[in-house]
Each structure stands twice: as C-alpha cells, then as structure tokens.
Amino acid sequence: MGKANELPIGVFDSGLGGLTVAREIMRNLPMEKIVYFGDTARVPYGSKSRQTIERYSRQIVRFLKTQEIKAIVVACNTATALALDAIREEAGGMPVIGVIEPGARVACAETRNGRIGVIATRATIGSHVYSDAIHAIMPSANVIGKACPLFVPLVEEGWLHDRITDEIIMRYLDEVLEYQVDTLILGCTHYPLLRGEIRSLVGDDIVLVNPAYETAVSLAAMLKEKQLMNTKKPEAGEPYPYRFFTSDEPQRFADFANSILPIDVGSARLVAIEEY
Amino acid sequence: MGKANELPIGVFDSGLGGLTVAREIMRNLPMEKIVYFGDTARVPYGSKSRQTIERYSRQIVRFLKTQEIKAIVVACNTATALALDAIREEAGGMPVIGVIEPGARVACAETRNGRIGVIATRATIGSHVYSDAIHAIMPSANVIGKACPLFVPLVEEGWLHDRITDEIIMRYLDEVLEYQVDTLILGCTHYPLLRGEIRSLVGDDIVLVNPAYETAVSLAAMLKEKQLMNTKKPEAGEPYPYRFFTSDEPQRFADFANSILPIDVGSARLVAIEEY
C-alpha cells in the first residue's frame, strides 16, 4: 500500500449544502480524511450559466490539487450537472465522483412503477441531467423534475419544522405527486435537511433517495476498486482529519457546519479562490 | 453647458433588483442616459463579507468608468451599506449616490411618532447602516430592523400575489408592527415589487418609503446642484439611451428587465467583471 491511500478526499460545493455529503462520508468512511471547500462568496450556482460554473469549478479543482488529495467529490448538483467534464479535465487522472449518477442509479433500482420524481434547483432541473442519467440506466423510466428555489433559503432561515415550509413543500410537490411517482430524488444538497418534513408530508409509500448518502457509498466502491482506501487508523489524540476552506465568512461557515456535522469543526480558513 | 452633461449615469446592483432604481430614474429624469450593470454572476451580495463586497464594488466602478459616465448611483443596499467609502475612493472625484441616505431622510421627515421600521437583507440589517443614517438625522428616532431573506426568492419565483407570500410577509412584519412603527423603509431593491402586497397587509396608516424613488429624487437634486443635468433632448427615432451589462445570463437579465421596465431592453451585454 502506497502513501496515496492516506491522502484526503477533496470535496467541494457552491456553499454549505455539500456538507451533507461530507457528513455521509464521515459516517460511512470514518478512516478517510477530507478537505472541504465551500464557495460561499459565489453561492448560489443554481442561477448561473454553464460557462461561469465551469470557470468556478476549474478554479476550485486547482485549489484542491494544492492540498495533495487522492480523489474529488463534486458535492454540488449544479456543478455536477453543468461542469463534470471540465472538472475531470482539470483533475488530470485523479478520480472524480459527482452527486448525480449515484442517486440516479439507486432511484432506478428502487422504483416499481418506473415513475421517478426529481426536486432540485432551477439550473439542475433545466439541465435535464437527472433525467439523462436515469434514462441511460432505465430508458423506459418516466421522470418528472420540479425546481424548488425556495427550499434553500427556508433551510438557511432555519424554518425546518414550520407550517409555512410545509405549505411550500406541498405547493412544489403536488404536481410531482399527481404524477404518481413512487421514488423521489432529493436533488439538491440542502434538501436532505428537509427530509423528515418531506417524509411526513408524502407518506411512507414513496422512496426518498438521498444522493449525499449514495455518493458516499459510490466513493467507497471506487476507492476499493482503485485500491485507494485508507487503512491507517488515526493515532489516539490526533486532531480530526478534516480541513475546511471557504471563499467568504469563515465564521458563518463554521457555525452552519457545526450545526449539521457530528464533529467540532473549530474554524474554517479563507481562500481567495479567484486567484486559482 | 459642457459635454459632461450629456454623459450617462452609471447605475449598478448585485443583480436584478437595482432595476427598480433605474426604473425610477427613467420615470423621473427622462432626459438622462443610463449605463446599468447587474452583477448576476455573483448575486446575492446580502450574505457576503464587507471585504468581498468592497472588492466587487471596486471592480464594477472600474468597469463603469470605461463607459464614460458623469455620476454613479449605487442601486444596491448591501454595497451602499458596506462599500460606499471604497466606491467613492475608486470613483475619484465623480459624484456617487447610494440608496440608503435618501430613504432615511424621507423616513425621518414622514414619521410622526419617531418609530421607523426597516426591512432588508441580513447583511444590510446587520450593518446597522439604516439606523446609523436615521440617527444622524433624528437622534431620538427608534429604529427596528428586520431581515427578510425569503422576500427576494419569492419575488424571483413570481409569487407576488399569493397566500404563502402574504403569510411570510406577516411572519416577518408582525414583530415590526408590534413595535408600532408608523413608517417602514423597503430597504432592499426587490422589495418595492412587493409593495402592493405589503400595503394591503399593513393598512394605510403606515407610510411605506421606497428608496428607489427617493434615490432618483436625490439624484435630480445633485445633478442640478453640480450643473450636470442633461438638457439635450434625444433626436426623434434615436434608440433608447439605456445600455445594460451583466456578469452572467444576459437573456435572463433582459427577460426580468423587460418585465419591470417601461421600455424594451432588447439585449444585455456580458462583462467579465473579474477582469476589472
């Protein structure tokens, strides 16, 4: 086993939402180190063009490569949807996993009636990337996509268990439910934080697919296949093998991270990402 | 009268909202030309740090100066709140008007009980810039500020006349109304688009101050004082003397602009603002 195994995984998102992916990696691959970058200065990506998102993603990959990583997880649906090819190119030979394909694969395995709903940002829905990924696996699937632009600000406002949030969820989901989907992909990294609320509103008969969890599962399989799994346990008393970087407001970043992660983030470091 | 009078006014915002200020300039100063820049690639500014907003604002001023303008209107509450000094410095001797002071001045003139409410983004409220501006004019005023982060996505979703929007307005305003304000400043450029809805919910006894309109009035006074008013009427058949620039998605920009402006915008031009 070479030293490459012990290098961290680079994880990035347009902002805070990708921390739900980092959380699943921490839970499911506890031996792996993580370098997380959240582009909070330029969030949200959801309303930006492909060209802009490609440029931003390339800058982030160039930054992550300065941190000596062994693989990249694109924990941002919009960047995965619009810039995965550019990211792979910029990454050179390093393995790259996006958040779209793992969720699409599980949705196809879970659906019984072939009707799959996808909720996400306007850009992700407009890109048809989930329906393309689903149709590549299950050409006969019926996919209904619905953009839910109010979900992210509702989560960031902290209105997670709230009558207004329930009304907005139902406003967005009514159309999807009328379509009689039996499987629903939570296609934006913030949305798993609304999962309990969505579950109680849609009932138990609909399978909710959490791409953050499925991405961690895919990452594990990929690391195993490429013999890149870290098998070296941290020494007792060593600091958490997680480093956090952000392009703006490190304190606000750390506050949100501490509210959803199982560890104490301590602090995040500021990166002038435009210079990469 | 020198040629300087005939130069356009540079107007900028973090995105689309500042078009409500451009609209008031068009209505109230119909002889003036306008160069508008909307930083849609980096919107919203409301959750970014002072340092980042200063850097962005300086880049925009440097771009606007390439367009031969005679004055700058900062049609963005957050940039006015956090970066007005940096903008003045970057502008050299050119006159600069922000959107904060004109609204503060009118609110102080209108209030009878000295209780003034301000609704705005989290950054504008957190900066206390409205209460500082109000207290500079009326030291005895009681100011209550309330951040309303869901208003911008509601406007951009187009849910302007909607039960959910009404509920969210009342959720945010309840606290402000309990404070018995008699004057309410709509301290974010998107909010005038909710004015009818807010008016019908708060009743006629509360004065609503629209900083977009008050900024146009202040601009007129300043141009007059500095003898910079344009008095040359456009020739018949000349194109509208308005030019629109944006850092992302020119088509989406033009669509929104056409939905709120009294003219046909035609198209917006893309600017690589990071290069300025």
XYZ file of C-alpha atoms in Angstrom:
552
model
C 0.000 0.000 0.000
C 1.475 3.336 -1.079
C 1.179 6.665 0.643
C -1.503 7.801 -1.847
C -4.050 5.864 0.228
C -3.519 8.148 3.182
C -4.219 11.366 1.277
C -7.537 13.147 1.875
C -10.610 13.266 -0.327
C -11.286 16.713 -1.820
C -14.975 17.624 -1.501
C -16.459 20.840 -2.847
C -19.764 22.616 -3.150
C -21.036 26.063 -4.080
C -21.522 26.707 -0.376
C -22.784 24.985 2.734
C -25.105 22.344 1.287
C -22.301 19.968 0.304
C -21.585 19.476 3.987
C -24.435 16.941 3.896
C -22.207 14.906 1.526
C -19.144 15.376 3.770
C -21.323 14.199 6.677
C -22.198 10.956 4.886
C -18.507 10.352 4.053
C -17.602 10.898 7.720
C -20.319 8.468 8.825
C -19.691 5.776 6.237
C -15.927 6.055 5.596
C -14.627 7.053 9.020
C -10.977 6.312 8.105
C -10.911 8.843 5.258
C -9.524 12.355 5.592
C -11.446 15.218 3.979
C -10.522 18.625 2.574
C -13.771 20.555 2.054
C -14.116 23.759 0.045
C -17.380 25.764 0.092
C -17.616 28.630 -2.397
C -19.761 30.811 -0.135
C -18.565 34.047 -1.809
C -20.174 32.984 -5.087
C -23.104 30.870 -3.877
C -25.635 30.049 -5.308
C -24.521 28.325 -8.502
C -28.116 27.378 -9.314
C -28.886 30.547 -11.275
C -25.545 30.878 -13.098
C -24.568 29.842 -16.633
C -22.663 26.715 -17.624
C -19.678 28.822 -18.687
C -19.443 30.546 -15.299
C -19.869 27.311 -13.353
C -17.160 25.631 -15.418
C -14.769 28.515 -14.699
C -15.522 28.458 -10.962
C -15.217 24.657 -10.777
C -11.838 24.680 -12.516
C -10.553 27.254 -10.026
C -11.715 25.064 -7.149
C -10.100 21.931 -8.572
C -6.825 23.851 -8.990
C -7.064 24.923 -5.348
C -7.891 21.398 -4.105
C -4.910 19.986 -6.008
C -2.627 22.231 -3.913
C -3.895 20.278 -0.863
C -2.498 16.880 -2.006
C -5.684 14.890 -2.401
C -6.338 11.453 -3.890
C -9.871 11.928 -5.286
C -12.508 14.620 -5.815
C -16.175 14.501 -4.823
C -18.289 17.151 -6.518
C -20.835 17.651 -3.729
C -22.788 20.209 -5.746
C -25.618 19.155 -8.024
C -25.282 22.217 -10.232
C -21.530 21.798 -10.747
C -22.012 18.076 -11.408
C -24.824 18.863 -13.836
C -23.005 21.566 -15.779
C -19.264 21.124 -15.296
C -18.332 17.473 -14.685
C -16.347 17.172 -17.937
C -14.401 20.364 -17.209
C -13.711 19.133 -13.667
C -12.440 15.749 -14.909
C -10.209 17.517 -17.434
C -8.815 19.862 -14.773
C -8.331 16.967 -12.339
C -5.967 15.202 -14.734
C -6.002 11.487 -13.979
C -7.437 11.841 -10.473
C -10.771 10.040 -9.871
C -13.823 12.323 -9.749
C -17.286 11.418 -8.441
C -20.325 13.641 -8.906
C -23.577 13.556 -6.931
C -25.906 12.868 -9.859
C -25.139 9.323 -11.031
C -25.210 7.538 -7.624
C -28.701 8.895 -6.843
C -29.958 8.130 -10.348
C -28.730 4.532 -10.095
C -30.449 3.914 -6.754
C -33.696 5.533 -7.938
C -33.768 3.148 -10.912
C -33.149 0.180 -8.593
C -35.883 1.266 -6.171
C -38.754 2.308 -8.446
C -41.512 -0.255 -9.023
C -43.719 1.740 -11.397
C -40.914 3.472 -13.328
C -42.116 6.957 -12.277
C -39.324 8.936 -10.656
C -39.567 12.492 -9.306
C -36.581 14.839 -9.028
C -36.583 18.049 -6.975
C -33.617 20.421 -7.315
C -32.524 23.959 -8.194
C -33.732 25.620 -11.374
C -30.354 25.063 -13.093
C -30.185 21.354 -12.237
C -33.741 20.750 -13.449
C -33.192 22.894 -16.559
C -30.074 20.905 -17.440
C -32.102 17.625 -17.541
C -29.040 15.936 -16.110
C -31.020 13.695 -13.747
C -33.417 12.531 -16.439
C -30.458 11.901 -18.775
C -28.671 9.871 -16.078
C -31.867 7.916 -15.276
C -32.663 7.220 -18.933
C -29.118 5.973 -19.522
C -29.844 3.259 -16.931
C -33.594 2.742 -17.439
C -34.703 4.021 -20.851
C -38.381 3.352 -20.063
C -38.459 5.497 -16.894
C -40.832 8.448 -16.627
C -39.054 11.314 -14.917
C -40.739 14.454 -13.603
C -38.458 17.267 -12.480
C -39.538 20.193 -10.313
C -37.426 23.228 -9.374
C -37.915 24.316 -5.742
C -35.951 27.606 -5.426
C -37.410 28.481 -2.008
C -36.109 25.347 -0.242
C -32.511 26.578 0.194
C -33.429 29.920 1.811
C -36.000 28.130 4.016
C -33.284 25.753 5.260
C -30.846 28.611 5.780
C -33.565 30.546 7.641
C -33.866 27.504 9.912
C -37.619 27.100 9.284
C -37.269 23.315 9.137
C -40.367 22.345 11.122
C -42.776 25.054 10.165
C -46.287 25.415 8.760
C -45.077 27.804 6.035
C -42.353 25.362 4.974
C -44.954 22.557 4.859
C -47.192 24.683 2.634
C -44.319 25.475 0.287
C -43.257 21.809 0.175
C -46.803 20.802 -0.755
C -47.061 23.612 -3.343
C -43.947 22.272 -5.061
C -44.665 18.561 -4.597
C -48.379 18.497 -5.538
C -47.529 18.373 -9.207
C -44.917 15.651 -8.668
C -47.307 13.539 -6.582
C -50.127 13.867 -9.117
C -47.763 12.166 -11.493
C -47.858 9.166 -9.111
C -44.114 8.851 -8.637
C -43.053 6.102 -6.232
C -39.472 7.380 -5.907
C -38.280 10.939 -5.258
C -34.669 12.139 -5.581
C -33.700 14.996 -3.227
C -31.533 16.524 -5.943
C -30.027 19.483 -4.065
C -27.576 19.081 -1.216
C -29.657 21.244 1.140
C -32.772 19.132 0.675
C -31.810 16.176 2.913
C -32.189 18.648 5.790
C -35.914 18.825 4.860
C -36.191 15.048 4.540
C -38.110 14.488 7.776
C -40.633 17.149 6.821
C -40.989 15.818 3.271
C -41.351 12.252 4.581
C -44.192 13.224 6.924
C -45.993 15.033 4.080
C -45.642 12.456 1.287
C -46.155 9.357 3.441
C -44.231 6.089 3.617
C -45.078 4.711 0.185
C -42.624 6.945 -1.653
C -38.923 6.066 -1.558
C -36.825 9.164 -0.833
C -33.371 8.956 -2.414
C -30.631 10.945 -0.669
C -27.801 11.458 -3.189
C -25.441 12.542 -0.387
C -25.599 9.058 1.139
C -25.466 7.285 -2.233
C -22.414 9.333 -3.218
C -20.564 8.196 -0.096
C -21.435 4.581 -0.973
C -20.156 5.074 -4.538
C -16.997 6.724 -3.238
C -16.309 3.690 -1.044
C -16.716 1.311 -4.009
C -14.468 3.451 -6.208
C -11.714 3.740 -3.584
C -11.823 -0.022 -3.063
C -11.654 -0.741 -6.776
C -8.674 1.595 -7.234
C -7.021 0.326 -4.024
C -7.113 3.855 -2.620
C -8.916 3.087 0.679
C -7.164 4.473 3.725
C -6.486 1.642 6.175
C -4.285 3.556 8.586
C -6.166 4.418 11.758
C -5.512 7.831 13.257
C -3.357 7.841 16.395
C -5.242 8.408 19.645
C -5.429 12.127 20.394
C -4.796 13.172 16.781
C -6.969 16.044 15.544
C -9.956 15.255 13.329
C -8.557 14.612 9.838
C -10.892 17.212 8.332
C -9.934 20.617 6.945
C -12.462 23.243 5.891
C -11.933 26.103 3.453
C -14.370 28.744 2.270
C -14.261 31.754 -0.034
C -16.140 34.029 2.403
C -17.353 34.391 6.005
C -15.402 31.560 7.698
C -17.287 32.099 10.954
C -20.735 31.717 9.392
C -19.420 28.635 7.579
C -18.145 27.087 10.819
C -21.438 27.850 12.603
C -23.511 26.085 9.958
C -21.025 23.196 9.707
C -21.153 22.674 13.458
C -24.950 22.599 13.336
C -25.024 19.620 10.939
C -21.724 17.707 11.325
C -21.013 15.087 14.021
C -17.675 16.752 14.890
C -16.495 20.126 16.124
C -15.290 21.982 13.034
C -13.313 24.520 15.011
C -12.616 27.039 12.283
C -12.617 27.332 8.509
C -9.869 29.007 6.511
C -10.486 31.726 3.937
C -9.295 31.124 0.347
C -9.049 33.802 -2.390
C -10.482 31.337 -4.901
C -10.475 33.792 -7.820
C -6.686 33.643 -7.787
C -6.601 29.922 -8.694
C -23.090 73.804 -20.860
C -20.216 71.348 -21.405
C -20.367 67.917 -22.909
C -20.141 66.284 -19.436
C -23.871 66.934 -19.009
C -24.699 64.592 -21.843
C -22.838 61.626 -20.402
C -24.850 58.767 -18.884
C -25.418 57.912 -15.221
C -23.736 54.677 -14.138
C -26.106 52.538 -12.064
C -25.149 49.208 -10.515
C -26.555 46.491 -8.332
C -25.647 42.983 -7.270
C -28.220 41.708 -9.739
C -31.690 42.479 -10.994
C -33.183 44.373 -8.052
C -31.432 47.655 -8.869
C -33.567 47.847 -11.985
C -36.271 49.279 -9.691
C -33.891 52.234 -9.163
C -33.165 52.526 -12.902
C -36.941 52.488 -13.450
C -37.432 55.457 -11.117
C -34.618 57.378 -12.856
C -36.255 56.695 -16.242
C -39.620 57.897 -14.938
C -38.390 60.957 -13.084
C -35.343 62.056 -15.124
C -36.391 61.111 -18.656
C -33.585 63.135 -20.291
C -30.814 61.180 -18.571
C -28.919 58.337 -20.188
C -28.178 55.234 -18.116
C -25.480 52.548 -18.143
C -26.663 49.733 -15.865
C -24.512 46.904 -14.575
C -26.053 43.939 -12.723
C -23.607 41.504 -11.115
C -25.806 38.449 -11.671
C -22.816 36.045 -11.633
C -22.082 36.954 -8.003
C -25.569 37.775 -6.695
C -26.597 37.872 -3.860
C -24.322 40.278 -2.005
C -26.522 40.075 1.100
C -24.681 37.119 2.648
C -21.124 38.177 1.748
C -18.475 39.935 3.852
C -17.569 43.622 3.735
C -14.162 42.792 2.254
C -15.674 40.805 -0.623
C -18.318 43.428 -1.348
C -15.703 46.182 -1.408
C -13.602 44.203 -3.884
C -16.594 43.506 -6.129
C -17.791 47.121 -5.967
C -14.366 48.470 -6.935
C -14.287 46.176 -9.961
C -17.703 47.434 -11.034
C -16.717 51.101 -10.637
C -13.608 50.473 -12.753
C -15.815 48.901 -15.418
C -18.388 51.738 -15.320
C -15.609 54.312 -15.709
C -14.696 52.705 -19.051
C -18.207 53.700 -20.222
C -17.667 57.487 -19.848
C -20.214 58.312 -17.183
C -20.807 61.507 -15.186
C -22.092 60.074 -11.881
C -22.616 56.742 -10.112
C -25.772 55.505 -8.409
C -25.193 52.535 -6.114
C -28.574 50.844 -6.549
C -27.689 48.070 -4.106
C -28.431 48.398 -0.410
C -25.720 45.949 0.602
C -22.994 47.680 -1.447
C -24.129 51.077 -0.147
C -24.146 49.710 3.399
C -20.737 48.061 3.273
C -18.694 49.664 0.497
C -19.706 53.310 -0.081
C -16.323 54.689 1.036
C -14.430 52.256 -1.209
C -16.723 53.159 -4.112
C -16.176 56.922 -3.591
C -12.419 56.363 -3.456
C -12.444 54.278 -6.642
C -14.710 56.812 -8.383
C -12.133 59.586 -7.932
C -13.905 62.935 -7.996
C -17.078 61.646 -9.651
C -20.308 62.154 -7.661
C -21.674 58.967 -6.053
C -25.169 58.485 -4.593
C -26.153 55.457 -2.523
C -29.661 54.167 -1.837
C -29.511 54.411 1.961
C -29.413 58.114 2.793
C -32.306 59.301 0.570
C -34.721 56.772 2.108
C -33.502 57.523 5.641
C -34.051 61.246 5.113
C -37.625 60.808 3.869
C -38.468 58.375 6.676
C -37.350 60.970 9.239
C -39.467 63.622 7.501
C -42.548 61.376 7.397
C -42.611 59.759 10.839
C -44.910 61.299 13.443
C -44.168 59.002 16.401
C -40.416 58.587 15.729
C -40.758 54.798 15.289
C -39.291 53.664 11.979
C -39.137 50.090 10.670
C -36.547 48.867 8.162
C -36.844 45.596 6.237
C -33.830 44.422 4.207
C -31.324 41.607 3.658
C -29.464 40.073 6.583
C -26.257 41.966 5.693
C -27.965 45.368 5.438
C -29.749 44.904 8.768
C -26.599 43.511 10.417
C -24.595 46.531 9.266
C -26.984 48.920 11.116
C -26.444 51.319 8.240
C -30.091 52.433 8.116
C -30.294 53.084 11.842
C -26.989 54.967 11.689
C -28.260 57.102 8.790
C -31.579 57.740 10.568
C -29.935 58.623 13.886
C -27.583 61.055 12.136
C -30.696 62.968 11.057
C -33.050 62.287 14.003
C -31.117 61.171 17.101
C -34.323 60.469 19.034
C -35.741 58.013 16.460
C -36.499 54.421 17.449
C -35.473 52.109 14.607
C -36.428 48.449 14.351
C -34.705 46.444 11.638
C -35.882 43.060 10.370
C -34.071 40.800 7.896
C -36.437 39.131 5.389
C -34.248 36.674 3.424
C -37.197 34.920 1.759
C -38.540 38.040 0.007
C -36.011 38.040 -2.863
C -36.575 34.395 -3.875
C -40.354 34.918 -3.562
C -40.147 37.881 -5.968
C -37.915 35.950 -8.350
C -40.319 32.990 -8.160
C -43.042 35.429 -9.239
C -45.285 34.631 -6.227
C -46.216 38.306 -5.870
C -49.926 37.923 -5.134
C -50.000 34.707 -3.192
C -51.292 33.393 0.123
C -47.886 31.915 1.015
C -46.177 35.254 0.324
C -48.779 37.005 2.486
C -48.086 34.582 5.339
C -44.338 35.112 5.056
C -44.777 38.906 4.916
C -46.873 38.786 8.087
C -44.395 36.420 9.807
C -41.626 38.933 9.174
C -43.653 42.091 9.793
C -45.537 41.029 12.950
C -42.568 41.931 15.118
C -42.090 45.264 13.348
C -45.774 46.155 13.659
C -45.876 45.250 17.366
C -43.279 47.944 17.757
C -45.942 50.392 16.473
C -43.852 51.862 13.678
C -45.662 54.455 11.563
C -43.049 54.434 8.781
C -41.498 51.429 7.035
C -38.472 51.562 4.729
C -38.409 48.914 1.976
C -34.647 48.578 2.330
C -33.891 46.065 -0.446
C -34.288 46.883 -4.125
C -36.516 43.860 -4.756
C -38.998 44.836 -2.075
C -40.817 47.622 -3.968
C -42.153 44.799 -6.167
C -43.967 43.519 -3.032
C -45.215 46.999 -2.119
C -48.840 46.440 -3.150
C -48.997 43.225 -1.118
C -47.320 44.837 1.903
C -49.630 47.865 1.636
C -52.755 45.689 1.668
C -51.476 43.784 4.728
C -50.253 46.668 6.897
C -53.055 49.104 6.073
C -52.983 52.770 5.099
C -51.724 54.239 8.369
C -48.126 53.208 7.801
C -46.007 55.263 5.397
C -44.046 52.985 3.058
C -40.764 54.556 1.950
C -39.408 53.382 -1.413
C -35.676 54.184 -1.505
C -35.586 53.597 -5.278
C -37.874 56.591 -5.841
C -36.148 58.755 -3.203
C -32.759 57.986 -4.772
C -33.981 59.262 -8.149
C -35.206 62.459 -6.446
C -31.807 62.912 -4.725
C -30.002 62.260 -7.993
C -32.020 65.036 -9.670
C -31.119 67.491 -6.897
C -27.444 66.563 -7.027
C -27.230 66.862 -10.841
C -28.913 70.256 -10.651
C -26.570 71.496 -7.944
C -23.490 70.375 -9.869
C -24.924 71.679 -13.164
C -24.733 68.175 -14.614
C -28.391 67.847 -15.743
C -28.771 66.736 -19.343
C -30.889 69.256 -21.238
C -30.352 67.886 -24.723
C -33.418 66.006 -25.926
C -32.816 62.835 -27.928
C -33.458 63.127 -31.653
C -36.646 61.510 -32.909
C -36.005 57.895 -33.835
C -32.842 57.633 -31.719
C -32.514 54.408 -29.724
C -33.316 54.450 -26.023
C -30.299 55.984 -24.269
C -30.008 52.992 -21.954
C -27.311 50.314 -22.015
C -27.428 47.155 -19.917
C -24.496 44.994 -18.853
C -24.462 41.876 -16.729
C -21.865 39.402 -15.491
C -23.974 36.320 -16.334
C -27.037 35.092 -18.233
C -27.793 38.160 -20.416
C -31.043 36.604 -21.637
C -32.450 36.011 -18.146
C -31.397 39.567 -17.277
C -33.208 41.003 -20.309
C -36.335 38.951 -19.568
C -36.580 40.247 -15.999
C -35.715 43.808 -17.077
C -38.449 43.759 -19.699
C -40.953 42.582 -17.093
C -40.419 45.643 -14.882
C -39.098 48.479 -17.080
C -41.270 50.799 -19.200
C -39.049 50.253 -22.269
C -37.922 47.340 -24.405
C -34.450 46.436 -23.181
C -33.592 44.437 -26.266
C -30.467 42.721 -25.053
C -27.878 42.934 -22.290
C -24.148 42.570 -22.852
C -21.957 40.159 -20.907
C -18.990 41.607 -18.973
C -16.133 39.549 -17.462
C -16.256 41.696 -14.331
C -13.498 39.781 -12.504
C -11.033 41.200 -15.015
C -11.601 44.817 -13.916
